[in-house]
Coordinates of C-alpha atoms (C1' of nucleotides) in Angstrom, one line a residue:
Chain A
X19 CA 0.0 0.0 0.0
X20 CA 2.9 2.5 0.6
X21 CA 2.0 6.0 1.3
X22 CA 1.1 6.7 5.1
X23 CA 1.4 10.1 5.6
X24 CA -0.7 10.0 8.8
X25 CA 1.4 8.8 12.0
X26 CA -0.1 5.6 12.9
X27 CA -2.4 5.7 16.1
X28 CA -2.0 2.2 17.3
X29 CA -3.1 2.1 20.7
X30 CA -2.4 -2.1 22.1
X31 CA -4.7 -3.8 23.8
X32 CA -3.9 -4.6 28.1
X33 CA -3.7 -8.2 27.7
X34 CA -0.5 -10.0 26.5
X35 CA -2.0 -12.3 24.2
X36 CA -4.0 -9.0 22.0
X37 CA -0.6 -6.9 22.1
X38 CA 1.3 -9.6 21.1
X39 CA -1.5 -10.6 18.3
X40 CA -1.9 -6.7 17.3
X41 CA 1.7 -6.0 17.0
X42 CA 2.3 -9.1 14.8
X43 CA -0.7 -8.4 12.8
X44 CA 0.5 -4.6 12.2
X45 CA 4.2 -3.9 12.9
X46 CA 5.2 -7.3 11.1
X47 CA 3.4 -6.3 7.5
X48 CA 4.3 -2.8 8.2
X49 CA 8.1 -3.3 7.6
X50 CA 7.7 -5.9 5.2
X51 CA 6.0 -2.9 3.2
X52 CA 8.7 -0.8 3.7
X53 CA 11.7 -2.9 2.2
X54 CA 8.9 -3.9 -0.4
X55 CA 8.5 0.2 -1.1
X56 CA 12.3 0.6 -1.4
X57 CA 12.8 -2.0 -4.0
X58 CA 10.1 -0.7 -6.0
X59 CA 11.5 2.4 -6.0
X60 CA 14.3 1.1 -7.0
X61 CA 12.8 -0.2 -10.6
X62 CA 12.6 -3.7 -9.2
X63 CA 10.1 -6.7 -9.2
X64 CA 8.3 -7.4 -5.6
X65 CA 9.9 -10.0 -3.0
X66 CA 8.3 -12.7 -4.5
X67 CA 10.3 -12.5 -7.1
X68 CA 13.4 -12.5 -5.2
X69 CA 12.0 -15.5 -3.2
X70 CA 11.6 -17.5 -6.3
X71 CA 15.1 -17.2 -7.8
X72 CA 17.0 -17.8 -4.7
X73 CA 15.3 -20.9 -3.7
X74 CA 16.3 -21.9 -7.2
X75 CA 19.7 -20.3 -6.9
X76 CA 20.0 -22.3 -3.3
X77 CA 18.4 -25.7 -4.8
X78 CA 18.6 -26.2 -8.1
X79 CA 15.7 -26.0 -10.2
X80 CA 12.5 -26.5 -8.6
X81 CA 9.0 -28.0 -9.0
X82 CA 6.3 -25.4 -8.8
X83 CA 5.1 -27.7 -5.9
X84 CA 8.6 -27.0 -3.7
X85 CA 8.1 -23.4 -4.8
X86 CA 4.8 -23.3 -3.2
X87 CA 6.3 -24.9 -0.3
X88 CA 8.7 -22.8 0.4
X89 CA 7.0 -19.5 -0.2
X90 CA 3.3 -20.6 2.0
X91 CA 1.3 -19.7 -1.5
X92 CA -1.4 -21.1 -3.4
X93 CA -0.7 -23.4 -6.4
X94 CA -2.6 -20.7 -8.8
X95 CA -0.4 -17.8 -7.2
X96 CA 2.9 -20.1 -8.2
X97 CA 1.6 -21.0 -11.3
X98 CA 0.7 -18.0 -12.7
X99 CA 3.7 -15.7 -10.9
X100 CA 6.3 -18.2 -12.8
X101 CA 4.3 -17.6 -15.6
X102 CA 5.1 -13.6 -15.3
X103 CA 9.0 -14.4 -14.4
X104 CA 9.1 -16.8 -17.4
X105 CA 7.3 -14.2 -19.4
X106 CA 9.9 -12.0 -18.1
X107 CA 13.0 -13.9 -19.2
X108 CA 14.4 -14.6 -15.7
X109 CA 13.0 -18.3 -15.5
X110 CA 12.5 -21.1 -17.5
X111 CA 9.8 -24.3 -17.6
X112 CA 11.3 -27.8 -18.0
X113 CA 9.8 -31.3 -17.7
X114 CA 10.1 -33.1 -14.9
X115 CA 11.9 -36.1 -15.6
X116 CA 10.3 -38.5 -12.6
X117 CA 6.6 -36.7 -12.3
X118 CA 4.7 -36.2 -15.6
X119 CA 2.6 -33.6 -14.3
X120 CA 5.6 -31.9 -13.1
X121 CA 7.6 -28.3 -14.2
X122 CA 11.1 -28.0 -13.3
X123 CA 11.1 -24.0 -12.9
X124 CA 15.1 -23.0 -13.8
X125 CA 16.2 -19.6 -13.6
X126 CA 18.1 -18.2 -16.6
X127 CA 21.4 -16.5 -16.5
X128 CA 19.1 -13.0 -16.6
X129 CA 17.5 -14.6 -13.6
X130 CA 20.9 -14.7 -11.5
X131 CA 21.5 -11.5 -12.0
X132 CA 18.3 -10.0 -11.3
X133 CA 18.4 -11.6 -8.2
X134 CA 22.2 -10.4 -7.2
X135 CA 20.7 -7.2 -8.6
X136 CA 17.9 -6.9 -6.0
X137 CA 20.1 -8.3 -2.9
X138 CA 21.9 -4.8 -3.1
X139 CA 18.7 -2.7 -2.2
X140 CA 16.7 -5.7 -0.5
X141 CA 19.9 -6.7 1.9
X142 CA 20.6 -3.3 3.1
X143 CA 16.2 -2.4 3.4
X144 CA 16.0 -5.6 5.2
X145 CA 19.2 -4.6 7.8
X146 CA 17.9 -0.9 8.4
X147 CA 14.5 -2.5 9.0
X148 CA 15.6 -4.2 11.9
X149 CA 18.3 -1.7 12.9
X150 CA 16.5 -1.1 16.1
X151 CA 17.1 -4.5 17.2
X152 CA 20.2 -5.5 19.2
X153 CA 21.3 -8.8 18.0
X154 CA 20.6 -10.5 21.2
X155 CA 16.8 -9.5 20.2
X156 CA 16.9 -10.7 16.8
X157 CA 17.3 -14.3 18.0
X158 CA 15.1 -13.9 20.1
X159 CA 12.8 -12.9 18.2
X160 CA 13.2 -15.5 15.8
X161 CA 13.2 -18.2 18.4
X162 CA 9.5 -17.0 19.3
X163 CA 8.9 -16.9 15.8
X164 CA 9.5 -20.4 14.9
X165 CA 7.6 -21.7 17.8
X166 CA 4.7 -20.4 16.0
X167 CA 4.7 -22.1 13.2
Chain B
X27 CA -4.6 -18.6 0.3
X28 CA -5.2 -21.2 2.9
X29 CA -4.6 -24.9 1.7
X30 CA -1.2 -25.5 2.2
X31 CA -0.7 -29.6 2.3
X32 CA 2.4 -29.9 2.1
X33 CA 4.7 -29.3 5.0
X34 CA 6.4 -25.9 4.8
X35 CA 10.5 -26.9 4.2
X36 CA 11.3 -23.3 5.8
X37 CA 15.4 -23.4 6.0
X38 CA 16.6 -20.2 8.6
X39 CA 20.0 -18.8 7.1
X40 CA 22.7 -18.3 9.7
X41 CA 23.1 -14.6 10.2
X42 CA 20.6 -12.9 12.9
X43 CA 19.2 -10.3 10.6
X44 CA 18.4 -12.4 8.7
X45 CA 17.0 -15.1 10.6
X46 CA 15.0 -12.8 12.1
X47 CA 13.5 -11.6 8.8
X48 CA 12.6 -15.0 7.2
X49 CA 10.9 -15.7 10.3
X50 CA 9.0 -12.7 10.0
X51 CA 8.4 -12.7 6.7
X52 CA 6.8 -16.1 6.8
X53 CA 5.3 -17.2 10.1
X54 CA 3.8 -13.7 10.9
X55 CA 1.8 -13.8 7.6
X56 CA 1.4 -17.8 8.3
X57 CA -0.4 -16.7 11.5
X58 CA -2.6 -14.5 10.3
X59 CA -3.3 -16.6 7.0
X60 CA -4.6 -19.4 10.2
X61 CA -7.1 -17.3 11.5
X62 CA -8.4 -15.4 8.6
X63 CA -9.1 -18.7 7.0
X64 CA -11.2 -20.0 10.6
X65 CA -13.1 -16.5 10.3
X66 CA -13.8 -17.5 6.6
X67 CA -14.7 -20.9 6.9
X68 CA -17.4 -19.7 9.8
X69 CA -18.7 -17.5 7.0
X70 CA -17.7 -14.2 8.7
X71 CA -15.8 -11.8 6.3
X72 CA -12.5 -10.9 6.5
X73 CA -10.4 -9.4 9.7
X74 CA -10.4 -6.2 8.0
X75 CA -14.0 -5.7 8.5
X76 CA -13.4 -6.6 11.9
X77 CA -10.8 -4.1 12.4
X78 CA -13.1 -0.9 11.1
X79 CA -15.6 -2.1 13.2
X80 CA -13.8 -2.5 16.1
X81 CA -12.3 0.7 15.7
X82 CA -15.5 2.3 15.6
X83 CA -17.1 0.9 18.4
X84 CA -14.0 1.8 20.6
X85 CA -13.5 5.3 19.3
X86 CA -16.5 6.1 18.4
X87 CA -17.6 7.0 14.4
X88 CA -14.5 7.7 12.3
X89 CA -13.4 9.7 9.3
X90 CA -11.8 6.8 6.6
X91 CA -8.9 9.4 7.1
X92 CA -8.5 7.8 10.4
X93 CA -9.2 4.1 9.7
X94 CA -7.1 4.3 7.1
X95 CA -4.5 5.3 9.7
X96 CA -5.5 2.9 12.3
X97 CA -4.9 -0.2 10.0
X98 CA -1.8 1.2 7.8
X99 CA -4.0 0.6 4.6
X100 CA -4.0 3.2 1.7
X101 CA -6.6 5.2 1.3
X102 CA -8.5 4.0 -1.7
X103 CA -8.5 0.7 -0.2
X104 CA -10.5 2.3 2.5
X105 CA -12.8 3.9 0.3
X106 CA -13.4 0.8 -1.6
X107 CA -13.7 -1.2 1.7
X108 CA -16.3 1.1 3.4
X109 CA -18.3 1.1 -0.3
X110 CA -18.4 -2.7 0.4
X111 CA -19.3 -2.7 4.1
X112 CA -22.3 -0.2 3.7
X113 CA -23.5 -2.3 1.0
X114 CA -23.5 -4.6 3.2
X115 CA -25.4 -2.6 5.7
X116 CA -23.0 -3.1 8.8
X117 CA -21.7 0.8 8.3
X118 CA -23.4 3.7 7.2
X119 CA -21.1 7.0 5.8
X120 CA -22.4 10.3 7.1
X121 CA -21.2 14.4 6.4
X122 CA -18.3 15.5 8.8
X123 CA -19.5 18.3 10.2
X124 CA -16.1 20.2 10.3
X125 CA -14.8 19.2 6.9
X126 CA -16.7 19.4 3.9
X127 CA -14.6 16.7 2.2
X128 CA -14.2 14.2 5.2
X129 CA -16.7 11.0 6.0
X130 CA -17.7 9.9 9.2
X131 CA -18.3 6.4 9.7
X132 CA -20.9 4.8 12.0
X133 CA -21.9 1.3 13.0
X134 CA -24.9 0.3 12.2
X135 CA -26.7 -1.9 14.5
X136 CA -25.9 -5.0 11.9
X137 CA -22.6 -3.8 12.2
X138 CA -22.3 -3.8 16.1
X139 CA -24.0 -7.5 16.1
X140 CA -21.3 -8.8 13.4
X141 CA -18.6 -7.9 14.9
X142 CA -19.9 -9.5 18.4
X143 CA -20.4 -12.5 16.0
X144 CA -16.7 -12.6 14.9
X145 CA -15.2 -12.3 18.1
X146 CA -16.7 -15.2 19.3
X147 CA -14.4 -17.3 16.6
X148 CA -11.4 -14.7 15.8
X149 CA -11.0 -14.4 20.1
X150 CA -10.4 -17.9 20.2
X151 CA -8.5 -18.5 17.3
X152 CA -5.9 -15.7 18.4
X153 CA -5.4 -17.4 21.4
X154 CA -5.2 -20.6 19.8
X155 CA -2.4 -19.5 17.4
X156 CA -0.4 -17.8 20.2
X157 CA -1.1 -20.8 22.4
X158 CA 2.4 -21.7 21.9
X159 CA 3.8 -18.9 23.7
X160 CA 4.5 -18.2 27.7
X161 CA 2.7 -14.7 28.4
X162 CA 6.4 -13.7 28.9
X163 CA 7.0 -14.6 25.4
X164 CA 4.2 -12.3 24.7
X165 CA 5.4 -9.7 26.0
X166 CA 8.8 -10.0 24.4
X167 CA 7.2 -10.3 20.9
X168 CA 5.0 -7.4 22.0
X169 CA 8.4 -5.5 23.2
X170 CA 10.5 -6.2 20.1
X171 CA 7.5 -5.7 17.2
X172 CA 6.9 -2.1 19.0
X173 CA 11.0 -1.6 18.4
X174 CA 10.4 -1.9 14.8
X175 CA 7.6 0.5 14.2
Chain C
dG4 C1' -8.6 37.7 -0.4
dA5 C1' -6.2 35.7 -4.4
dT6 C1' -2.7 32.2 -5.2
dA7 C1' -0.5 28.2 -4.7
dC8 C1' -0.1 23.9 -1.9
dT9 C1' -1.9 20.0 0.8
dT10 C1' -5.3 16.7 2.3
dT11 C1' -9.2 13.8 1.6
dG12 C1' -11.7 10.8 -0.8
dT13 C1' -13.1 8.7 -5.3
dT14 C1' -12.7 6.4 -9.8
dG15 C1' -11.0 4.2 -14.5
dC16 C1' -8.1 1.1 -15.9
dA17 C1' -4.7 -2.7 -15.5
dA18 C1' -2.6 -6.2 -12.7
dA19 C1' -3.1 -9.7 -9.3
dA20 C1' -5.5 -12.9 -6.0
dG21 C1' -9.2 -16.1 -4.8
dC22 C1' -12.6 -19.7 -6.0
dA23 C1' -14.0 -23.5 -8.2
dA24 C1' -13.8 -26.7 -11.8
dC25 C1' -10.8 -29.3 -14.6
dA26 C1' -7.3 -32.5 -17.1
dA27 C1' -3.4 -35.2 -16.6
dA28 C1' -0.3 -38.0 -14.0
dT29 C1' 0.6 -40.6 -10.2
dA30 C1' -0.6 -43.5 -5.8
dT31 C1' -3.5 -46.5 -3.5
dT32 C1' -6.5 -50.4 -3.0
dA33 C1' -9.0 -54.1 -3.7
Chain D
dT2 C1' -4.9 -54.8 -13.3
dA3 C1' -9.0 -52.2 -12.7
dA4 C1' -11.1 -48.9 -10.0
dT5 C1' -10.6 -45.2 -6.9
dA6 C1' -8.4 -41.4 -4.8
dT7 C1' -4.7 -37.9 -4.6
dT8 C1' -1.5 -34.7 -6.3
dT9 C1' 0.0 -31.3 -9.5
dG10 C1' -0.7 -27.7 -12.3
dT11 C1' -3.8 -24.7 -15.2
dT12 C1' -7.7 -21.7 -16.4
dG13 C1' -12.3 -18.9 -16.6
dC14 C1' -14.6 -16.0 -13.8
dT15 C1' -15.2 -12.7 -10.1
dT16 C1' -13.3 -9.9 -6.6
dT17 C1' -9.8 -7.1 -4.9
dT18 C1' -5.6 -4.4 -5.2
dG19 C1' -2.5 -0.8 -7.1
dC20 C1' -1.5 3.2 -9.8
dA21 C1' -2.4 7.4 -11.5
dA22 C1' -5.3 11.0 -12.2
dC23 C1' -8.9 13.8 -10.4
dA24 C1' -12.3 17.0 -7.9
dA25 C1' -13.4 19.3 -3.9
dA26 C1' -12.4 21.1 0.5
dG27 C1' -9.1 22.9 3.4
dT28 C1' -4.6 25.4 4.7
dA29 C1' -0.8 28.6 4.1
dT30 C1' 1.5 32.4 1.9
dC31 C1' 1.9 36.6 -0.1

DNA sequence: GATACTTTGTTGCAAAAGCAACAAATATTA
DNA sequence: TAATATTTGTTGCTTTTGCAACAAAGTATC
């Protein structure tokens, strides 16, 4: 959504488990929008994007199954997204040599780039976002994170 | 997006930063996604609705200026959102007095009873998906998501 | 008080998400 | 193996989002 002029008025609730639900629910999205804003700004593609071709970059080429997997979306979102990047030039559908109903999603050289493109803008949004964590924080957070899952 | 079979194979890289960012990246919207989905399948509509509601009954009836601040979304989206809620007939726009371009929204009496509807399953589902934390946990998740505002 | 600037809310159009139905391939089972 | 069920991916249709432009009201500046 981006622009948000107005300050934000959030006022959290007394009890631990609403202020812990109301922060996730608004802080959490909040600075995901704001690294999202920056790479936009910077001419690039959303996270998703990014998402796709490291998992590639980190695994080989994918199904769109694994994809989906990794990434918590629907089958229709993956399927038509890789149809956007392929469109795009950055990836590439193969067969899948085991599963007949399978695509092997490859990323192209174009793809590699991209992706070392965005890391410039997305790694140093994603660091100032969570500047205002010490580090000790940032595991901690993450440790409460995963138990959540 | 909501069916989501197969196991999420969520690797966390090694650095803090950005540990802490995949993990909020993914199971903060996983969280959400939970809930949102046990509000749909009960037939209620989505949290958003909920949100302007709720922020209404609190504060009493609001200009979209200040929803639109209260849940960080942009303003056409509000403006499209309260078009589909007084359709609906759970909020009715009025004139602001002090600002001839500014709309004040009420509750209707719909409105008030829906929202008492969705708490009954949203309530419980929030505490269901934080279940996994101690209340100190909470509060820490509480403590650092405020840091990052 | 006339001028430019900002804020608030809306809207047309294009892009993307969600739902439900589907075909094809694979797994399961009897 | 034949019959049934499941998984994978796609697509038509509808709803929702995002962008950009806009009008109307308000604010500031001169």
């Amino acid at each position: 959504m981006q622009q948000q002029s107005r300050a934000s008025q959030v006022s959290l609730p007394k009890e631990p488990v609403q202020r812990a639900w109301v922060a996730l629910q608004r802080f959490g999205p909040a600075l995901l929008d704001r690294v999202e804003t920056e790479l936009k700004a910077a001419g690039f593609p959303a996270l998703e994007w990014y998402d796709v071709l490291w998992a590639i970059e980190r695994e080989g080429p994918l199904r769109q199954r694994d994809l989906a997997g990794h990434m918590l979306i629907a089958r229709y979102s993956i399927s038509r997204l890789v149809d956007r990047m392929e469109e795009d030039g950055v990836v590439t559908r193969r067969e899948c040599p085991e599963d007949g109903r399978g695509q092997m999603v490859h990323a192209t050289p174009a793809g590699l780039n991209l992706r070392k493109a965005m890391w410039s803008v997305y790694g140093k949004a994603m660091r100032e976002a969570l500047a205002p964590l010490s580090e000790k924080e940032k595991l901690q957070l993450t440790a409460i994170l995963t138990k959540l899952a």
